[in-house]
Amino acid sequence: PVDVNRSDWDCTLEPGPATEPALRLGFRQVKGLKEEDMQRLVLHRGNGYGDPAAIMRRAAVSRSVLEKLARADAFQSMNLDRRPALWAVKRLSDAPPAPLFAMGGGNGGRAGDLSAEPPEDAPPPLLPLMSPGEEVADDYRSLRLSLKAHPAEILRPKLAARGYHPCATAETLAHGKRIRIAGLVTARQRPGTAKGVIFLTVEDETATANLIVWPHVFEAFRRPVLGSRLLGVTGEVQRAGKVVHVIVEAAEDLAGVLLSLDDPPNGRETDAGVESGRMFPAREFQ
């Protein structure tokens, strides 16, 4: 994940837990950050920042920048989850110190190590833990992705209650079998040579599924086909060797289910397609 003590502006490779390298997400992945601010953060990082205030002092970044980093859950190396990090950042003054003073001190202008940071003057309050759904929804709002879980995995009980199976199920069925699947729309294509046929790709926590929408079905279900971010379909499995498609017979916009991802425990599903589009954008027609 993105981390104030480990990330650069671009994504980088670093040693992974096994023999393969791991990809460290870069600051460019966080919505609203400017490269010049993050280059300054990296330049003055030294042996690491001990708390959000140290970033403001040494790198002279604003509180709004630190809030964006906190919302992206980028303070894990400080043992600060999203909510405690936001609390710590909101305690800081709006204006960062001038760069001359931010880099000053007894170390001759060099960034210090973690042990050189002054302790906080008060312990943070005991904040309620975020639900997995809230964590994933906030990841998508800040990063456009989540490494914690796929939204469909968290929504699986609600999808199952509506009769939708995991996308991987389509790969196990014989040609001609009918199925109901749901997933995030990742691509829509309507080639000019396809005579009005629309091709969609949806994904969940198990697999991706390729959908084919014939023109007469598109006319009947235009709105969900064009506007859904979480799309539910009923259709027929079509196999051609190892290639599997689902021929769509009916489609449903599951925006209400998707927006319930970060509902409070007593919350209800809401029909908010615009917000779901911002959180879970698809690659549109190509």
mmCIF file of C-alpha atoms in Angstrom:
data_model
loop_
_atom_site.group_PDB
_atom_site.id
_atom_site.type_symbol
_atom_site.label_atom_id
_atom_site.label_comp_id
_atom_site.label_asym_id
_atom_site.label_seq_id
_atom_site.Cartn_x
_atom_site.Cartn_y
_atom_site.Cartn_z
ATOM 1 C CA PRO A 1 0.000 0.000 0.000
ATOM 2 C CA VAL A 2 0.898 3.695 -0.176
ATOM 3 C CA ASP A 3 2.963 4.712 2.857
ATOM 4 C CA VAL A 4 4.524 8.032 3.837
ATOM 5 C CA ASN A 5 7.753 6.320 4.908
ATOM 6 C CA ARG A 6 8.078 3.879 1.997
ATOM 7 C CA SER A 7 6.424 5.184 -1.162
ATOM 8 C CA ASP A 8 7.828 7.356 -3.942
ATOM 9 C CA TRP A 9 5.773 9.363 -6.422
ATOM 10 C CA ASP A 10 5.778 6.449 -8.875
ATOM 11 C CA CYS A 11 5.093 2.833 -8.014
ATOM 12 C CA THR A 12 8.271 0.926 -7.153
ATOM 13 C CA LEU A 13 9.465 -2.637 -6.667
ATOM 14 C CA GLU A 14 10.749 -3.792 -3.295
ATOM 15 C CA PRO A 15 11.560 -7.170 -1.734
ATOM 16 C CA GLY A 16 8.416 -9.196 -1.156
ATOM 17 C CA PRO A 17 7.563 -11.741 1.539
ATOM 18 C CA ALA A 18 8.605 -14.572 -0.790
ATOM 19 C CA THR A 19 11.199 -14.708 -3.550
ATOM 20 C CA GLU A 20 9.209 -12.479 -5.893
ATOM 21 C CA PRO A 21 9.426 -8.673 -5.598
ATOM 22 C CA ALA A 22 6.395 -6.729 -4.386
ATOM 23 C CA LEU A 23 4.900 -3.602 -5.944
ATOM 24 C CA ARG A 24 4.750 -0.577 -3.644
ATOM 25 C CA LEU A 25 2.011 1.839 -4.693
ATOM 26 C CA GLY A 26 3.198 5.376 -5.360
ATOM 27 C CA PHE A 27 1.775 8.679 -4.179
ATOM 28 C CA ARG A 28 0.474 9.329 -7.695
ATOM 29 C CA GLN A 29 -2.244 6.774 -6.910
ATOM 30 C CA VAL A 30 -3.772 9.050 -4.235
ATOM 31 C CA LYS A 31 -6.428 11.411 -5.550
ATOM 32 C CA GLY A 32 -5.592 15.090 -5.242
ATOM 33 C CA LEU A 33 -1.880 14.916 -4.435
ATOM 34 C CA LYS A 34 0.661 17.032 -6.316
ATOM 35 C CA GLU A 35 3.994 15.623 -7.389
ATOM 36 C CA GLU A 36 5.963 18.619 -6.068
ATOM 37 C CA ASP A 37 4.573 18.116 -2.551
ATOM 38 C CA MET A 38 5.372 14.416 -2.552
ATOM 39 C CA GLN A 39 8.858 14.917 -3.973
ATOM 40 C CA ARG A 40 9.524 17.273 -1.076
ATOM 41 C CA LEU A 41 8.158 14.708 1.383
ATOM 42 C CA VAL A 42 10.504 12.058 -0.033
ATOM 43 C CA LEU A 43 13.492 14.435 -0.117
ATOM 44 C CA HIS A 44 13.270 15.244 3.603
ATOM 45 C CA ARG A 45 12.221 11.779 4.773
ATOM 46 C CA GLY A 46 15.698 10.670 5.860
ATOM 47 C CA ASN A 47 15.353 7.642 8.132
ATOM 48 C CA GLY A 48 11.619 8.103 8.396
ATOM 49 C CA TYR A 49 8.902 10.298 9.877
ATOM 50 C CA GLY A 50 7.687 9.524 13.377
ATOM 51 C CA ASP A 51 4.317 11.277 13.214
ATOM 52 C CA PRO A 52 2.270 13.480 10.847
ATOM 53 C CA ALA A 53 3.570 16.652 12.519
ATOM 54 C CA ALA A 54 7.118 15.688 11.512
ATOM 55 C CA ILE A 55 6.082 15.634 7.854
ATOM 56 C CA MET A 56 4.616 19.122 8.157
ATOM 57 C CA ARG A 57 7.744 20.449 9.908
ATOM 58 C CA ARG A 58 10.377 18.889 7.690
ATOM 59 C CA ALA A 59 8.676 18.726 4.292
ATOM 60 C CA ALA A 60 6.526 21.864 4.674
ATOM 61 C CA VAL A 61 3.351 20.272 3.353
ATOM 62 C CA SER A 62 -0.095 21.573 4.233
ATOM 63 C CA ARG A 63 -2.638 19.949 6.490
ATOM 64 C CA SER A 64 -4.912 19.303 3.496
ATOM 65 C CA VAL A 65 -2.155 17.210 1.906
ATOM 66 C CA LEU A 66 -1.739 15.231 5.118
ATOM 67 C CA GLU A 67 -5.505 14.682 5.255
ATOM 68 C CA LYS A 68 -5.430 13.189 1.759
ATOM 69 C CA LEU A 69 -2.641 10.859 2.864
ATOM 70 C CA ALA A 70 -4.569 9.909 5.994
ATOM 71 C CA ARG A 71 -7.704 9.139 3.964
ATOM 72 C CA ALA A 72 -5.527 6.923 1.773
ATOM 73 C CA ASP A 73 -4.440 5.000 4.904
ATOM 74 C CA ALA A 74 -0.817 5.971 4.230
ATOM 75 C CA PHE A 75 0.374 6.169 7.867
ATOM 76 C CA GLN A 76 0.559 2.442 8.614
ATOM 77 C CA SER A 77 4.322 2.609 9.261
ATOM 78 C CA MET A 78 3.478 4.938 12.175
ATOM 79 C CA ASN A 79 0.967 2.392 13.482
ATOM 80 C CA LEU A 80 -1.824 4.827 12.640
ATOM 81 C CA ASP A 81 -4.924 3.484 10.956
ATOM 82 C CA ARG A 82 -7.133 5.766 8.897
ATOM 83 C CA ARG A 83 -9.230 7.298 11.689
ATOM 84 C CA PRO A 84 -6.403 7.853 14.235
ATOM 85 C CA ALA A 85 -4.296 9.367 11.441
ATOM 86 C CA LEU A 86 -7.080 11.784 10.496
ATOM 87 C CA TRP A 87 -7.489 12.712 14.157
ATOM 88 C CA ALA A 88 -3.767 13.404 14.485
ATOM 89 C CA VAL A 89 -3.687 15.473 11.291
ATOM 90 C CA LYS A 90 -6.726 17.590 12.200
ATOM 91 C CA ARG A 91 -4.964 18.629 15.422
ATOM 92 C CA LEU A 92 -2.215 20.316 13.412
ATOM 93 C CA SER A 93 -2.116 23.962 12.418
ATOM 94 C CA ASP A 94 -3.340 24.758 8.904
ATOM 95 C CA ALA A 95 -0.110 26.496 7.895
ATOM 96 C CA PRO A 96 3.121 24.481 7.569
ATOM 97 C CA PRO A 97 6.341 26.069 8.843
ATOM 98 C CA ALA A 98 8.631 27.862 6.432
ATOM 99 C CA PRO A 99 11.050 25.416 4.734
ATOM 100 C CA LEU A 100 14.089 27.094 6.359
ATOM 101 C CA PHE A 101 12.793 26.346 9.850
ATOM 102 C CA ALA A 102 11.236 23.029 8.847
ATOM 103 C CA MET A 103 14.670 21.713 7.942
ATOM 104 C CA GLY A 104 16.563 23.373 10.779
ATOM 105 C CA GLY A 105 17.579 22.029 14.151
ATOM 106 C CA GLY A 106 20.614 20.456 15.704
ATOM 107 C CA ASN A 107 21.200 18.058 12.827
ATOM 108 C CA GLY A 108 22.408 20.746 10.449
ATOM 109 C CA GLY A 109 19.317 20.716 8.264
ATOM 110 C CA ARG A 110 19.299 16.991 7.703
ATOM 111 C CA ALA A 111 16.187 14.891 8.249
ATOM 112 C CA GLY A 112 16.443 13.016 11.529
ATOM 113 C CA ASP A 113 15.521 9.494 12.429
ATOM 114 C CA LEU A 114 12.377 8.313 14.192
ATOM 115 C CA SER A 115 13.914 8.588 17.669
ATOM 116 C CA ALA A 116 14.576 12.313 17.150
ATOM 117 C CA GLU A 117 10.883 13.193 16.831
ATOM 118 C CA PRO A 118 9.252 14.825 19.878
ATOM 119 C CA PRO A 119 6.460 12.829 21.495
ATOM 120 C CA GLU A 120 2.853 13.844 21.040
ATOM 121 C CA ASP A 121 1.468 15.944 23.899
ATOM 122 C CA ALA A 122 -1.665 13.857 24.359
ATOM 123 C CA PRO A 123 -2.641 10.279 23.588
ATOM 124 C CA PRO A 124 -5.237 9.814 20.836
ATOM 125 C CA PRO A 125 -8.794 8.991 21.869
ATOM 126 C CA LEU A 126 -10.138 5.479 21.522
ATOM 127 C CA LEU A 127 -11.788 5.656 18.090
ATOM 128 C CA PRO A 128 -14.251 3.053 16.776
ATOM 129 C CA LEU A 129 -12.804 0.555 14.347
ATOM 130 C CA MET A 130 -13.876 0.833 10.728
ATOM 131 C CA SER A 131 -15.779 -2.063 9.219
ATOM 132 C CA PRO A 132 -14.158 -3.943 6.305
ATOM 133 C CA GLY A 133 -16.725 -2.356 3.995
ATOM 134 C CA GLU A 134 -15.878 1.142 5.194
ATOM 135 C CA GLU A 135 -12.168 0.440 4.707
ATOM 136 C CA VAL A 136 -12.665 -0.782 1.134
ATOM 137 C CA ALA A 137 -15.022 2.073 0.224
ATOM 138 C CA ASP A 138 -12.553 4.659 1.531
ATOM 139 C CA ASP A 139 -9.731 2.934 -0.360
ATOM 140 C CA TYR A 140 -11.683 3.322 -3.589
ATOM 141 C CA ARG A 141 -12.508 6.951 -2.837
ATOM 142 C CA SER A 142 -8.834 7.798 -2.267
ATOM 143 C CA LEU A 143 -6.941 5.288 -4.405
ATOM 144 C CA ARG A 144 -9.458 3.925 -6.955
ATOM 145 C CA LEU A 145 -8.541 0.436 -5.744
ATOM 146 C CA SER A 146 -8.237 -1.581 -2.553
ATOM 147 C CA LEU A 147 -5.663 -4.124 -1.465
ATOM 148 C CA LYS A 148 -7.787 -5.164 1.513
ATOM 149 C CA ALA A 149 -10.679 -6.903 -0.249
ATOM 150 C CA HIS A 150 -12.816 -6.802 -3.368
ATOM 151 C CA PRO A 151 -16.133 -4.988 -2.850
ATOM 152 C CA ALA A 152 -18.019 -8.038 -4.138
ATOM 153 C CA GLU A 153 -16.428 -10.212 -1.451
ATOM 154 C CA ILE A 154 -17.869 -8.021 1.279
ATOM 155 C CA LEU A 155 -21.214 -7.734 -0.510
ATOM 156 C CA ARG A 156 -21.385 -11.477 -1.237
ATOM 157 C CA PRO A 157 -24.152 -12.217 1.326
ATOM 158 C CA LYS A 158 -26.369 -9.521 -0.207
ATOM 159 C CA LEU A 159 -25.609 -10.689 -3.740
ATOM 160 C CA ALA A 160 -26.311 -14.299 -2.803
ATOM 161 C CA ALA A 161 -29.620 -13.250 -1.257
ATOM 162 C CA ARG A 162 -30.572 -11.822 -4.661
ATOM 163 C CA GLY A 163 -29.645 -15.063 -6.374
ATOM 164 C CA TYR A 164 -26.303 -14.010 -7.850
ATOM 165 C CA HIS A 165 -23.429 -16.499 -8.044
ATOM 166 C CA PRO A 166 -19.684 -15.707 -8.143
ATOM 167 C CA CYS A 167 -18.325 -14.985 -11.628
ATOM 168 C CA ALA A 168 -16.063 -18.052 -11.453
ATOM 169 C CA THR A 169 -19.180 -20.230 -11.495
ATOM 170 C CA ALA A 170 -19.663 -19.476 -15.194
ATOM 171 C CA GLU A 171 -16.403 -21.252 -15.981
ATOM 172 C CA THR A 172 -17.691 -24.473 -14.411
ATOM 173 C CA LEU A 173 -21.002 -24.707 -16.274
ATOM 174 C CA ALA A 174 -21.708 -26.506 -19.516
ATOM 175 C CA HIS A 175 -22.608 -24.737 -22.743
ATOM 176 C CA GLY A 176 -26.212 -23.560 -22.703
ATOM 177 C CA LYS A 177 -26.663 -23.491 -18.921
ATOM 178 C CA ARG A 178 -28.302 -20.399 -17.437
ATOM 179 C CA ILE A 179 -26.671 -18.379 -14.667
ATOM 180 C CA ARG A 180 -27.032 -15.214 -12.613
ATOM 181 C CA ILE A 181 -23.799 -13.362 -11.852
ATOM 182 C CA ALA A 182 -22.885 -9.884 -10.642
ATOM 183 C CA GLY A 183 -19.667 -7.888 -10.689
ATOM 184 C CA LEU A 184 -18.042 -4.490 -11.035
ATOM 185 C CA VAL A 185 -18.057 -3.299 -14.645
ATOM 186 C CA THR A 186 -14.442 -2.819 -15.704
ATOM 187 C CA ALA A 187 -14.926 -2.286 -19.453
ATOM 188 C CA ARG A 188 -17.624 -1.583 -22.024
ATOM 189 C CA GLN A 189 -17.001 -1.940 -25.750
ATOM 190 C CA ARG A 190 -19.248 -1.379 -28.763
ATOM 191 C CA PRO A 191 -17.108 -1.941 -31.877
ATOM 192 C CA GLY A 192 -18.390 -0.328 -35.037
ATOM 193 C CA THR A 193 -18.113 -3.660 -36.856
ATOM 194 C CA ALA A 194 -20.222 -5.554 -34.291
ATOM 195 C CA LYS A 195 -23.629 -4.376 -35.618
ATOM 196 C CA GLY A 196 -24.766 -2.966 -32.307
ATOM 197 C CA VAL A 197 -23.523 -5.797 -30.096
ATOM 198 C CA ILE A 198 -22.079 -4.617 -26.769
ATOM 199 C CA PHE A 199 -19.296 -6.428 -24.934
ATOM 200 C CA LEU A 200 -18.815 -5.939 -21.207
ATOM 201 C CA THR A 201 -16.342 -7.264 -18.672
ATOM 202 C CA VAL A 202 -17.339 -7.607 -15.030
ATOM 203 C CA GLU A 203 -15.256 -8.790 -12.112
ATOM 204 C CA ASP A 204 -15.756 -9.985 -8.569
ATOM 205 C CA GLU A 205 -13.461 -11.514 -5.953
ATOM 206 C CA THR A 206 -13.327 -14.830 -7.843
ATOM 207 C CA ALA A 207 -12.858 -14.054 -11.543
ATOM 208 C CA THR A 208 -13.747 -11.854 -14.484
ATOM 209 C CA ALA A 209 -16.647 -12.643 -16.788
ATOM 210 C CA ASN A 210 -17.153 -11.599 -20.397
ATOM 211 C CA LEU A 211 -20.700 -10.580 -21.288
ATOM 212 C CA ILE A 212 -22.360 -10.222 -24.680
ATOM 213 C CA VAL A 213 -25.436 -8.013 -25.034
ATOM 214 C CA TRP A 214 -27.416 -8.368 -28.250
ATOM 215 C CA PRO A 215 -29.103 -5.199 -29.621
ATOM 216 C CA HIS A 216 -32.653 -6.207 -28.647
ATOM 217 C CA VAL A 217 -31.537 -6.947 -25.074
ATOM 218 C CA PHE A 218 -29.661 -3.646 -24.950
ATOM 219 C CA GLU A 219 -32.822 -1.756 -25.921
ATOM 220 C CA ALA A 220 -34.715 -3.438 -23.084
ATOM 221 C CA PHE A 221 -31.989 -2.870 -20.476
ATOM 222 C CA ARG A 222 -30.231 0.232 -21.790
ATOM 223 C CA ARG A 223 -29.939 2.033 -18.451
ATOM 224 C CA PRO A 224 -28.269 -0.718 -16.390
ATOM 225 C CA VAL A 225 -26.042 -1.760 -19.304
ATOM 226 C CA LEU A 226 -24.792 1.797 -19.823
ATOM 227 C CA GLY A 227 -24.793 3.148 -16.282
ATOM 228 C CA SER A 228 -24.179 0.363 -13.785
ATOM 229 C CA ARG A 229 -20.977 0.034 -11.823
ATOM 230 C CA LEU A 230 -22.141 -3.096 -10.046
ATOM 231 C CA LEU A 231 -24.114 -4.996 -12.670
ATOM 232 C CA GLY A 232 -26.219 -8.084 -12.158
ATOM 233 C CA VAL A 233 -27.134 -10.195 -15.183
ATOM 234 C CA THR A 234 -29.082 -13.297 -16.015
ATOM 235 C CA GLY A 235 -27.921 -15.151 -19.081
ATOM 236 C CA GLU A 236 -26.771 -18.264 -20.868
ATOM 237 C CA VAL A 237 -23.263 -19.669 -20.770
ATOM 238 C CA GLN A 238 -21.641 -19.938 -24.197
ATOM 239 C CA ARG A 239 -18.447 -21.963 -24.540
ATOM 240 C CA ALA A 240 -16.062 -22.011 -27.497
ATOM 241 C CA GLY A 241 -13.092 -24.126 -26.461
ATOM 242 C CA LYS A 242 -11.560 -22.447 -23.418
ATOM 243 C CA VAL A 243 -13.365 -19.164 -24.056
ATOM 244 C CA VAL A 244 -16.485 -18.589 -21.956
ATOM 245 C CA HIS A 245 -19.059 -15.839 -22.446
ATOM 246 C CA VAL A 246 -22.411 -15.124 -20.869
ATOM 247 C CA ILE A 247 -25.130 -14.105 -23.323
ATOM 248 C CA VAL A 248 -27.133 -11.556 -21.363
ATOM 249 C CA GLU A 249 -30.901 -11.970 -21.194
ATOM 250 C CA ALA A 250 -31.642 -9.472 -18.400
ATOM 251 C CA ALA A 251 -29.634 -6.870 -16.486
ATOM 252 C CA GLU A 252 -30.020 -5.059 -13.166
ATOM 253 C CA ASP A 253 -28.277 -1.983 -11.773
ATOM 254 C CA LEU A 254 -27.069 -2.876 -8.266
ATOM 255 C CA ALA A 255 -26.029 0.653 -7.267
ATOM 256 C CA GLY A 256 -27.992 0.396 -4.041
ATOM 257 C CA VAL A 257 -26.111 -2.728 -3.035
ATOM 258 C CA LEU A 258 -22.779 -1.157 -3.943
ATOM 259 C CA LEU A 259 -23.413 2.005 -1.957
ATOM 260 C CA SER A 260 -24.346 -0.078 1.081
ATOM 261 C CA LEU A 261 -20.701 -1.162 1.223
ATOM 262 C CA ASP A 262 -19.898 1.375 3.933
ATOM 263 C CA ASP A 263 -23.344 1.677 5.483
ATOM 264 C CA PRO A 264 -23.526 1.746 9.278
ATOM 265 C CA PRO A 265 -24.807 -1.497 10.825
ATOM 266 C CA ASN A 266 -28.396 -0.246 10.760
ATOM 267 C CA GLY A 267 -28.002 1.452 7.391
ATOM 268 C CA ARG A 268 -30.017 0.693 4.312
ATOM 269 C CA GLU A 269 -29.250 0.348 0.629
ATOM 270 C CA THR A 270 -29.418 3.602 -1.300
ATOM 271 C CA ASP A 271 -29.935 4.300 -4.973
ATOM 272 C CA ALA A 272 -26.960 6.549 -5.661
ATOM 273 C CA GLY A 273 -25.599 5.681 -9.076
ATOM 274 C CA VAL A 274 -23.659 8.924 -9.473
ATOM 275 C CA GLU A 275 -21.652 8.344 -6.294
ATOM 276 C CA SER A 276 -21.001 4.718 -7.228
ATOM 277 C CA GLY A 277 -19.680 5.917 -10.568
ATOM 278 C CA ARG A 278 -17.183 8.160 -8.817
ATOM 279 C CA MET A 279 -16.045 5.408 -6.472
ATOM 280 C CA PHE A 280 -15.897 2.597 -9.018
ATOM 281 C CA PRO A 281 -15.238 4.052 -12.491
ATOM 282 C CA ALA A 282 -15.264 1.736 -15.515
ATOM 283 C CA ARG A 283 -13.348 1.937 -18.755
ATOM 284 C CA GLU A 284 -16.049 3.152 -21.097
ATOM 285 C CA PHE A 285 -16.748 2.358 -24.737
ATOM 286 C CA GLN A 286 -13.719 1.722 -26.929
#
